[in-house]
Short mmCIF file of C-alpha atoms in Angstrom, two decimals:
data_model
loop_
_atom_site.label_atom_id
_atom_site.label_comp_id
_atom_site.label_asym_id
_atom_site.label_seq_id
_atom_site.Cartn_x
_atom_site.Cartn_y
_atom_site.Cartn_z
CA MET W 1 30.84 4.31 25.38
CA PHE W 2 27.59 2.43 25.74
CA LEU W 3 24.45 1.99 23.68
CA ILE W 4 20.98 3.28 24.52
CA HIS W 5 17.87 1.88 22.89
CA CYS W 6 15.54 4.53 21.44
CA PRO W 7 11.99 3.16 21.64
CA TYR W 8 10.84 5.43 18.80
CA CYS W 9 13.66 4.71 16.32
CA ASN W 10 13.78 1.11 17.59
CA GLU W 11 17.59 1.17 17.41
CA ASP W 12 20.50 0.95 19.81
CA ARG W 13 22.54 4.13 19.38
CA SER W 14 25.64 5.66 20.97
CA GLU W 15 25.18 7.45 24.27
CA LEU W 16 26.58 10.55 22.54
CA GLU W 17 23.25 10.94 20.70
CA PHE W 18 21.24 11.27 23.93
CA ARG W 19 20.79 13.67 26.84
CA GLY W 20 19.37 12.83 30.23
CA VAL W 21 16.76 15.37 31.30
CA GLY W 22 15.87 14.32 34.83
CA ASP W 23 13.57 12.07 36.77
CA ALA W 24 10.54 10.45 35.19
CA HIS W 25 7.07 10.11 36.70
CA ILE W 26 7.26 13.26 38.85
CA ASP W 27 3.97 14.61 40.16
CA ARG W 28 3.87 18.17 38.90
CA ALA W 29 1.85 20.94 40.53
CA GLN W 30 -1.41 21.68 38.72
CA ASN W 31 -0.90 25.44 39.00
CA ILE W 32 2.73 26.20 39.72
CA THR W 33 2.04 29.91 40.27
CA GLU W 34 -0.06 29.15 43.35
CA ILE W 35 2.45 27.06 45.33
CA SER W 36 4.77 28.46 48.00
CA ASP W 37 8.47 29.05 47.44
CA GLU W 38 9.25 26.08 49.69
CA GLU W 39 6.91 23.80 47.70
CA PHE W 40 8.44 25.04 44.45
CA ALA W 41 11.99 24.36 45.70
CA GLU W 42 10.95 20.86 46.80
CA TYR W 43 9.34 20.14 43.41
CA PHE W 44 12.01 21.73 41.22
CA PHE W 45 15.31 21.02 43.00
CA MET W 46 14.98 18.15 45.47
CA ARG W 47 15.52 14.69 44.00
CA ASP W 48 16.36 11.31 45.43
CA ASN W 49 19.73 9.84 44.52
CA PRO W 50 19.15 6.12 45.08
CA LYS W 51 21.66 3.34 44.79
CA GLY W 52 19.97 0.96 42.37
CA LEU W 53 17.19 1.44 39.85
CA ILE W 54 16.10 4.90 38.80
CA TYR W 55 13.41 6.05 36.35
CA GLU W 56 14.59 8.86 34.09
CA ARG W 57 13.56 10.93 31.08
CA TRP W 58 15.95 11.03 28.14
CA ARG W 59 15.93 12.73 24.75
CA HIS W 60 17.33 11.33 21.51
CA ILE W 61 18.79 14.71 20.70
CA HIS W 62 20.85 13.69 17.62
CA GLY W 63 18.25 11.27 16.27
CA CYS W 64 14.47 11.51 16.26
CA GLY W 65 14.54 14.30 18.87
CA ARG W 66 11.85 12.64 20.97
CA PHE W 67 11.66 12.27 24.74
CA PHE W 68 11.38 8.78 26.24
CA ARG W 69 11.74 7.11 29.60
CA ALA W 70 14.42 4.74 30.79
CA ILE W 71 15.11 2.54 33.77
CA ARG W 72 18.81 2.67 34.64
CA HIS W 73 20.85 1.07 37.41
CA THR W 74 22.89 3.81 39.10
CA VAL W 75 25.69 1.51 40.27
CA SER W 76 26.43 -0.28 36.98
CA ASP W 77 25.10 2.59 34.80
CA ARG W 78 23.36 -0.04 32.67
CA PHE W 79 20.01 0.61 31.07
CA VAL W 80 17.48 -2.04 32.09
CA MET W 81 14.87 -0.90 29.58
CA THR W 82 13.52 2.10 27.71
CA TYR W 83 9.91 2.91 26.88
CA ARG W 84 7.93 5.61 25.15
CA GLN W 85 6.99 8.79 26.95
CA GLU W 86 3.26 8.08 26.68
CA GLU W 87 3.55 4.54 28.12
CA PRO W 88 2.87 3.92 31.81
CA ARG W 89 5.58 2.98 34.28
CA PRO W 90 6.34 -0.75 33.88
CA ASP W 91 5.30 -3.00 36.74
CA GLU W 92 7.91 -4.52 39.03
CA ALA W 93 7.59 -8.01 37.50
CA THR W 94 8.43 -6.66 34.03
CA VAL W 95 11.46 -4.78 35.34
CA GLN W 96 12.74 -7.80 37.26
CA ALA W 97 12.25 -10.04 34.21
CA LYS W 98 14.32 -7.63 32.12
CA LEU W 99 17.04 -7.58 34.77
CA ALA W 100 17.15 -11.37 34.97
CA GLY W 101 16.67 -12.16 31.30
CA ILE W 102 19.00 -9.84 29.47
CA GLY W 103 21.62 -8.77 31.95
CA GLY W 104 20.54 -5.17 32.31
CA GLN W 105 20.41 -4.17 28.64
CA LYS W 106 17.54 -2.27 26.97
#
């Protein structure tokens, strides 16, 4: 078991309280009813599966119930940091500082 930091509750809680809900920062179609089936399949089903850092959306399902974003390393499964849904994607310097400074936590 590992701990995930909820940026709304401002607490580290058990992974059992959370659910991953997919990639973060995806460009969504403005009018999904007007795109082709191929474009819809690309948008809805096709995702990268990188080795390294990934930006994801999570939900604190058994806590505040809110969605937030997380940066997780896919090899170690460690969370580098979490941030609120309404916050912009952190810049590379911030992410690297978190990786270097706290060993991949929060």
